[in-house]
One Martini backbone bead per residue (centre of mass of N, CA, C, O) as a GRO file, in nm:
protein
  310
    1MET     BB    1   7.418  -0.681  -0.652
    2ARG     BB    2   7.300  -0.450  -0.486
    3ALA     BB    3   7.101  -0.344  -0.699
    4ALA     BB    4   6.938  -0.604  -0.722
    5HIS     BB    5   6.855  -0.616  -0.424
    6ALA     BB    6   6.705  -0.343  -0.415
    7THR     BB    7   6.494  -0.409  -0.634
    8SER     BB    8   6.369  -0.654  -0.491
    9SER     BB    9   6.272  -0.498  -0.238
   10LEU     BB   10   6.086  -0.301  -0.387
   11GLU     BB   11   5.899  -0.514  -0.512
   12THR     BB   12   5.805  -0.637  -0.244
   13ALA     BB   13   5.683  -0.377  -0.132
   14ALA     BB   14   5.480  -0.332  -0.361
   15VAL     BB   15   5.323  -0.594  -0.321
   16SER     BB   16   5.240  -0.536  -0.029
   17ILE     BB   17   5.081  -0.279  -0.088
   18ARG     BB   18   4.880  -0.407  -0.285
   19LEU     BB   19   4.763  -0.612  -0.082
   20ILE     BB   20   4.666  -0.407   0.122
   21PHE     BB   21   4.484  -0.252  -0.074
   22LEU     BB   22   4.305  -0.494  -0.157
   23SER     BB   23   4.214  -0.564   0.129
   24GLY     BB   24   4.075  -0.293   0.176
   25LEU     BB   25   3.871  -0.321  -0.055
   26ALA     BB   26   3.741  -0.583   0.046
   27LEU     BB   27   3.648  -0.467   0.315
   28ALA     BB   28   3.474  -0.239   0.199
   29ALA     BB   29   3.290  -0.424   0.034
   30ALA     BB   30   3.185  -0.588   0.274
   31VAL     BB   31   3.057  -0.351   0.422
   32GLU     BB   32   2.864  -0.271   0.191
   33LEU     BB   33   2.714  -0.543   0.176
   34ASN     BB   34   2.615  -0.549   0.467
   35SER     BB   35   2.454  -0.286   0.444
   36ALA     BB   36   2.269  -0.381   0.215
   37ASP     BB   37   2.150  -0.623   0.364
   38ALA     BB   38   2.021  -0.459   0.591
   39GLN     BB   39   1.834  -0.288   0.403
   40LEU     BB   40   1.712  -0.576   0.270
   41ALA     BB   41   1.565  -0.673   0.495
   42ALA     BB   42   1.307  -0.850   0.571
   43PRO     BB   43   1.006  -0.784   0.654
   44VAL     BB   44   0.774  -0.775   0.932
   45LEU     BB   45   0.456  -0.940   0.993
   46VAL     BB   46   0.255  -0.913   1.297
   47GLY     BB   47  -0.022  -1.106   1.454
   48ALA     BB   48  -0.383  -1.064   1.528
   49GLY     BB   49  -0.697  -1.154   1.649
   50ASP     BB   50  -0.891  -1.136   1.902
   51ILE     BB   51  -0.785  -0.992   2.186
   52ALA     BB   52  -0.923  -0.771   2.420
   53SER     BB   53  -1.006  -0.838   2.716
   54CYS     BB   54  -1.045  -0.785   3.071
   55ASP     BB   55  -0.879  -1.043   3.052
   56PRO     BB   56  -0.531  -1.004   3.045
   57ASP     BB   57  -0.357  -1.264   3.013
   58ARG     BB   58  -0.368  -1.342   2.706
   59ALA     BB   59  -0.296  -1.066   2.582
   60GLU     BB   60  -0.027  -1.048   2.734
   61ALA     BB   61   0.102  -1.303   2.615
   62THR     BB   62   0.103  -1.194   2.318
   63ALA     BB   63   0.251  -0.926   2.377
   64LYS     BB   64   0.521  -1.066   2.459
   65LEU     BB   65   0.585  -1.156   2.176
   66LEU     BB   66   0.605  -0.868   2.052
   67ASP     BB   67   0.849  -0.777   2.224
   68GLN     BB   68   1.039  -0.995   2.039
   69ILE     BB   69   0.908  -0.868   1.763
   70PRO     BB   70   0.983  -0.714   1.501
   71GLY     BB   71   0.789  -0.469   1.333
   72THR     BB   72   0.481  -0.501   1.193
   73ILE     BB   73   0.150  -0.461   1.313
   74PHE     BB   74  -0.137  -0.654   1.307
   75THR     BB   75  -0.499  -0.649   1.293
   76ALA     BB   76  -0.803  -0.879   1.278
   77GLY     BB   77  -0.987  -0.770   1.479
   78ASP     BB   78  -1.125  -0.741   1.768
   79ASN     BB   79  -0.962  -0.554   1.989
   80ALA     BB   80  -1.221  -0.471   2.188
   81TYR     BB   81  -1.392  -0.584   2.452
   82THR     BB   82  -1.722  -0.609   2.343
   83ASN     BB   83  -1.766  -0.286   2.202
   84GLY     BB   84  -1.532  -0.076   2.156
   85THR     BB   85  -1.479   0.113   2.378
   86GLU     BB   86  -1.299   0.349   2.524
   87GLN     BB   87  -1.263   0.190   2.788
   88GLN     BB   88  -1.170  -0.082   2.656
   89PHE     BB   89  -0.918   0.031   2.526
   90ALA     BB   90  -0.790   0.132   2.796
   91ARG     BB   91  -0.827  -0.142   2.979
   92CYS     BB   92  -0.746  -0.371   2.760
   93TYR     BB   93  -0.555  -0.295   2.521
   94GLU     BB   94  -0.343  -0.092   2.640
   95ARG     BB   95  -0.221  -0.311   2.859
   96SER     BB   96  -0.092  -0.461   2.603
   97TRP     BB   97  -0.090  -0.386   2.284
   98GLY     BB   98  -0.058  -0.072   2.331
   99ARG     BB   99   0.265  -0.063   2.340
  100HIS     BB  100   0.237  -0.103   1.997
  101ARG     BB  101   0.078   0.125   1.845
  102GLU     BB  102   0.289   0.272   1.652
  103ARG     BB  103   0.324  -0.032   1.485
  104THR     BB  104   0.014  -0.036   1.414
  105ARG     BB  105  -0.210  -0.201   1.165
  106PRO     BB  106  -0.539  -0.205   1.151
  107ALA     BB  107  -0.849  -0.389   1.187
  108PRO     BB  108  -1.181  -0.426   1.192
  109GLY     BB  109  -1.458  -0.538   1.390
  110ASN     BB  110  -1.763  -0.610   1.515
  111HIS     BB  111  -1.688  -0.520   1.810
  112ASP     BB  112  -1.595  -0.231   1.723
  113TYR     BB  113  -1.918  -0.188   1.628
  114GLY     BB  114  -2.061  -0.139   1.918
  115THR     BB  115  -2.031   0.135   1.818
  116ASP     BB  116  -2.056   0.420   1.651
  117GLN     BB  117  -1.870   0.355   1.389
  118ALA     BB  118  -1.605   0.299   1.557
  119GLU     BB  119  -1.491   0.557   1.700
  120PRO     BB  120  -1.278   0.454   1.913
  121TYR     BB  121  -1.097   0.313   1.712
  122PHE     BB  122  -1.014   0.567   1.545
  123LYS     BB  123  -0.912   0.728   1.787
  124TYR     BB  124  -0.692   0.534   1.891
  125PHE     BB  125  -0.525   0.486   1.607
  126GLY     BB  126  -0.572   0.683   1.393
  127ALA     BB  127  -0.375   0.700   1.116
  128ASN     BB  128  -0.323   0.381   1.129
  129ALA     BB  129  -0.646   0.338   1.024
  130GLY     BB  130  -0.685   0.554   0.842
  131PRO     BB  131  -0.946   0.686   0.736
  132ALA     BB  132  -1.200   0.812   0.879
  133ASP     BB  133  -1.469   0.564   0.885
  134ARG     BB  134  -1.364   0.347   0.675
  135GLY     BB  135  -1.140   0.090   0.730
  136TYR     BB  136  -0.949   0.141   0.469
  137TYR     BB  137  -0.616   0.053   0.338
  138SER     BB  138  -0.269   0.124   0.237
  139TYR     BB  139   0.069  -0.024   0.199
  140THR     BB  140   0.423  -0.043   0.224
  141LEU     BB  141   0.636  -0.354   0.250
  142GLY     BB  142   0.877  -0.329   0.088
  143ALA     BB  143   0.777  -0.531  -0.188
  144TRP     BB  144   0.494  -0.493  -0.061
  145HIS     BB  145   0.146  -0.497  -0.083
  146VAL     BB  146  -0.085  -0.360   0.162
  147VAL     BB  147  -0.416  -0.457   0.285
  148SER     BB  148  -0.682  -0.302   0.470
  149LEU     BB  149  -0.996  -0.425   0.564
  150ASN     BB  150  -1.362  -0.400   0.572
  151SER     BB  151  -1.599  -0.661   0.700
  152VAL     BB  152  -1.828  -0.468   0.800
  153THR     BB  153  -2.164  -0.430   0.708
  154ILE     BB  154  -2.227  -0.158   0.896
  155ALA     BB  155  -2.048   0.006   0.752
  156ARG     BB  156  -2.054   0.294   0.578
  157TYR     BB  157  -1.837   0.165   0.338
  158TRP     BB  158  -1.979  -0.072   0.256
  159GLY     BB  159  -1.907  -0.215  -0.054
  160SER     BB  160  -1.866  -0.041  -0.341
  161ALA     BB  161  -1.666   0.163  -0.230
  162GLN     BB  162  -1.447  -0.046  -0.152
  163GLU     BB  163  -1.425  -0.197  -0.420
  164GLN     BB  164  -1.337   0.047  -0.595
  165TRP     BB  165  -1.092   0.118  -0.431
  166LEU     BB  166  -0.941  -0.152  -0.465
  167ILE     BB  167  -0.910  -0.151  -0.770
  168LYS     BB  168  -0.749   0.117  -0.782
  169ASP     BB  169  -0.521   0.044  -0.589
  170LEU     BB  170  -0.412  -0.207  -0.746
  171ALA     BB  171  -0.357  -0.056  -1.015
  172ALA     BB  172  -0.152   0.160  -0.867
  173ASN     BB  173  -0.010  -0.112  -0.704
  174ARG     BB  174   0.218  -0.281  -0.849
  175SER     BB  175   0.312  -0.619  -0.754
  176GLU     BB  176   0.434  -0.934  -0.688
  177CYS     BB  177   0.327  -0.871  -0.388
  178LEU     BB  178   0.020  -0.962  -0.198
  179LEU     BB  179  -0.154  -0.835   0.095
  180ALA     BB  180  -0.433  -0.921   0.316
  181TYR     BB  181  -0.657  -0.781   0.578
  182TRP     BB  182  -0.915  -0.904   0.810
  183HIS     BB  183  -1.182  -1.050   0.978
  184HIS     BB  184  -1.367  -1.216   0.787
  185PRO     BB  185  -1.383  -1.535   0.675
  186LEU     BB  186  -1.445  -1.711   0.397
  187PHE     BB  187  -1.283  -1.945   0.543
  188SER     BB  188  -1.402  -2.212   0.778
  189SER     BB  189  -1.383  -2.485   1.035
  190ALA     BB  190  -1.542  -2.356   1.240
  191THR     BB  191  -1.840  -2.360   1.441
  192THR     BB  192  -1.929  -2.064   1.511
  193HIS     BB  193  -1.909  -1.942   1.198
  194GLY     BB  194  -1.742  -1.976   0.947
  195ASN     BB  195  -1.835  -1.899   0.656
  196GLN     BB  196  -1.801  -1.565   0.483
  197PHE     BB  197  -1.968  -1.471   0.199
  198HIS     BB  198  -1.940  -1.149   0.198
  199MET     BB  199  -1.618  -1.182   0.096
  200ALA     BB  200  -1.610  -1.271  -0.208
  201ARG     BB  201  -1.570  -1.011  -0.375
  202LEU     BB  202  -1.299  -0.924  -0.253
  203PHE     BB  203  -1.153  -1.187  -0.314
  204LYS     BB  204  -1.182  -1.169  -0.623
  205ILE     BB  205  -1.023  -0.911  -0.660
  206LEU     BB  206  -0.760  -1.014  -0.541
  207HIS     BB  207  -0.724  -1.255  -0.730
  208ALA     BB  208  -0.721  -1.088  -1.000
  209HIS     BB  209  -0.446  -0.931  -0.868
  210GLY     BB  210  -0.252  -1.157  -0.725
  211ALA     BB  211  -0.293  -1.252  -0.452
  212ASP     BB  212  -0.134  -1.436  -0.175
  213VAL     BB  213  -0.241  -1.311   0.109
  214ALA     BB  214  -0.465  -1.389   0.389
  215ILE     BB  215  -0.593  -1.229   0.689
  216THR     BB  216  -0.779  -1.344   0.977
  217GLY     BB  217  -1.062  -1.395   1.196
  218HIS     BB  218  -1.333  -1.439   1.440
  219ASP     BB  219  -1.224  -1.711   1.461
  220HIS     BB  220  -1.083  -1.870   1.755
  221VAL     BB  221  -0.828  -1.954   1.554
  222TYR     BB  222  -0.606  -2.167   1.368
  223GLU     BB  223  -0.573  -2.137   1.003
  224ARG     BB  224  -0.462  -2.316   0.704
  225PHE     BB  225  -0.454  -2.261   0.357
  226ALA     BB  226  -0.456  -2.327   0.050
  227PRO     BB  227  -0.448  -2.218  -0.244
  228GLN     BB  228  -0.733  -2.017  -0.362
  229ASP     BB  229  -1.037  -1.938  -0.457
  230ALA     BB  230  -1.355  -1.798  -0.404
  231ASP     BB  231  -1.477  -2.111  -0.450
  232GLY     BB  232  -1.261  -2.325  -0.323
  233ARG     BB  233  -1.039  -2.369  -0.534
  234ALA     BB  234  -0.765  -2.498  -0.622
  235ASP     BB  235  -0.473  -2.263  -0.661
  236SER     BB  236  -0.153  -2.181  -0.737
  237LYS     BB  237  -0.258  -1.858  -0.780
  238GLY     BB  238  -0.376  -1.819  -0.516
  239ILE     BB  239  -0.501  -1.777  -0.188
  240ARG     BB  240  -0.361  -1.766   0.130
  241GLN     BB  241  -0.545  -1.848   0.414
  242PHE     BB  242  -0.567  -1.704   0.734
  243ILE     BB  243  -0.634  -1.780   1.075
  244ALA     BB  244  -0.582  -1.533   1.367
  245GLY     BB  245  -0.787  -1.579   1.646
  246THR     BB  246  -0.524  -1.565   1.892
  247GLY     BB  247  -0.490  -1.289   2.082
  248GLY     BB  248  -0.708  -1.375   2.362
  249ALA     BB  249  -0.957  -1.496   2.315
  250ARG     BB  250  -1.158  -1.737   2.338
  251LEU     BB  251  -1.154  -2.045   2.220
  252TYR     BB  252  -1.251  -2.258   1.977
  253GLU     BB  253  -1.395  -2.492   1.749
  254PHE     BB  254  -1.392  -2.773   1.541
  255GLY     BB  255  -1.485  -2.912   1.258
  256PRO     BB  256  -1.485  -3.004   0.970
  257ALA     BB  257  -1.280  -2.991   0.720
  258ARG     BB  258  -1.213  -2.789   0.482
  259PRO     BB  259  -1.130  -2.730   0.188
  260ASN     BB  260  -0.775  -2.682   0.192
  261SER     BB  261  -0.709  -2.758   0.473
  262GLU     BB  262  -0.385  -2.785   0.650
  263MET     BB  263  -0.421  -2.624   0.937
  264ARG     BB  264  -0.492  -2.669   1.301
  265ASN     BB  265  -0.583  -2.454   1.597
  266ALA     BB  266  -0.743  -2.480   1.950
  267ALA     BB  267  -0.512  -2.451   2.199
  268ASP     BB  268  -0.337  -2.188   2.109
  269HIS     BB  269  -0.209  -1.903   2.161
  270GLY     BB  270  -0.107  -1.636   1.923
  271VAL     BB  271   0.110  -1.555   1.646
  272LEU     BB  272   0.156  -1.419   1.320
  273LYS     BB  273   0.448  -1.462   1.118
  274LEU     BB  274   0.582  -1.253   0.852
  275THR     BB  275   0.823  -1.289   0.594
  276LEU     BB  276   0.903  -1.039   0.339
  277HIS     BB  277   1.000  -1.109   0.047
  278PRO     BB  278   1.032  -1.009  -0.279
  279ARG     BB  279   0.911  -1.333  -0.383
  280SER     BB  280   0.837  -1.415  -0.081
  281TYR     BB  281   0.741  -1.627   0.212
  282ASP     BB  282   0.716  -1.654   0.568
  283TRP     BB  283   0.571  -1.868   0.816
  284GLU     BB  284   0.462  -1.826   1.175
  285PHE     BB  285   0.351  -1.985   1.457
  286VAL     BB  286   0.341  -1.825   1.780
  287PRO     BB  287   0.333  -1.923   2.092
  288ILE     BB  288   0.276  -1.907   2.395
  289ALA     BB  289   0.374  -1.967   2.687
  290GLY     BB  290   0.352  -2.328   2.683
  291GLY     BB  291   0.311  -2.375   2.403
  292LYS     BB  292   0.306  -2.633   2.125
  293PHE     BB  293   0.211  -2.496   1.877
  294ARG     BB  294   0.326  -2.519   1.531
  295ASP     BB  295   0.377  -2.314   1.225
  296ARG     BB  296   0.565  -2.363   0.916
  297GLY     BB  297   0.667  -2.176   0.612
  298SER     BB  298   0.654  -2.142   0.246
  299GLY     BB  299   0.616  -1.895  -0.024
  300GLN     BB  300   0.522  -1.793  -0.348
  301CYS     BB  301   0.471  -1.562  -0.554
  302SER     BB  302   0.271  -1.572  -0.824
  303ALA     BB  303   0.442  -1.370  -1.010
  304ALA     BB  304   0.717  -1.557  -0.947
  305GLN     BB  305   0.634  -1.787  -1.098
  306PRO     BB  306   0.654  -2.010  -1.312
  307PRO     BB  307   0.466  -2.040  -1.593
  308GLY     BB  308   0.367  -2.342  -1.528
  309ASN     BB  309   0.230  -2.229  -1.232
  310ARG     BB  310   0.008  -1.994  -1.350
   0.00000   0.00000   0.00000
C-alpha cells in the first residue's frame, strides 16, 4: 500500500510540473504574440494643408491635435503664408507645427512658391521634403507605399519629369495599398478654387497603378469623395480623394456639391488622421477644441478587394 501511495504522489507531482511548464509556455507564447502585435500595429498618417499664417491661434489649435496623435505627419501644401519666406517659416510655421518637424513629410503649395522656387521651404524641411528643388518623393509606411507630389505648375520639375518619375516609382514599388498627397485638388466643391484640372494626368497615372487614397488642400475646407477615376466617374477601384485644407488658414465656402462628394465641412479646422492597415485604412477628421464636425469611416485597398469588386 505504501509503494502504491508513493507512486500516486509522484504521478501527481509530475502532472503538476507538466501543467506549470505548459502554463509557462502559454505565457511565453502570449508575450511573443503581444510583442508581434505591437510591431505590426498599423501606422498613422495625420495632417492637413493650408496651415500657418502669422495669426497663430488656428495653426496652434491644429498643432495641439498633433501633440496628441503619434505617427507620421503630412502637409498638403501652403505651409507658411503668405509667400513661404524664410521669416514666415520661422515666425508662423515654426511656432506651431514646427515642433513636429522631425516627423513631418511635407508637400509644397503655391504659397510656398511665393519665393524663388520655394527655396525656404526646401531649406526648412531639409531631407524630409525629398530631393532639393524637386518637391516630389516617396516612402514606405507599414505595408503602404506613399507618394508626395508637387502640384505647383511654376515648379522647375513640373510636367513630364514628375510624370515619368511617378510611373517608374510606382512600377518599382508595387504594394496592395497606395496613397498620394499634394496641394491642388482635382475635384472640389468649394467656391474659391474648385476643380484643378492640371492634376488630371498625375491622377490618371495613380489610378492606373491602383492608388487608393489621395489627400489635397488648396481649398480651405474638408471634403471627402467616393472612389472615382480621373474623369470623375464613380469607380469601386478608383481613388478616394480628400481635401484637408483645414490646417489653420481662414476657411472657405462650398457651392453645389460635385459628383461623388460624400461629406463636406467648412465650419471647423482640424486634421485628417489615417490608420493604414495592411489591406485597408480608417479615416477620421479630428476637429480642433470646441469643434463639432467629425467624419470617420473605413475603406479597403483596391488590390485587396474580392475579384467581383475590382
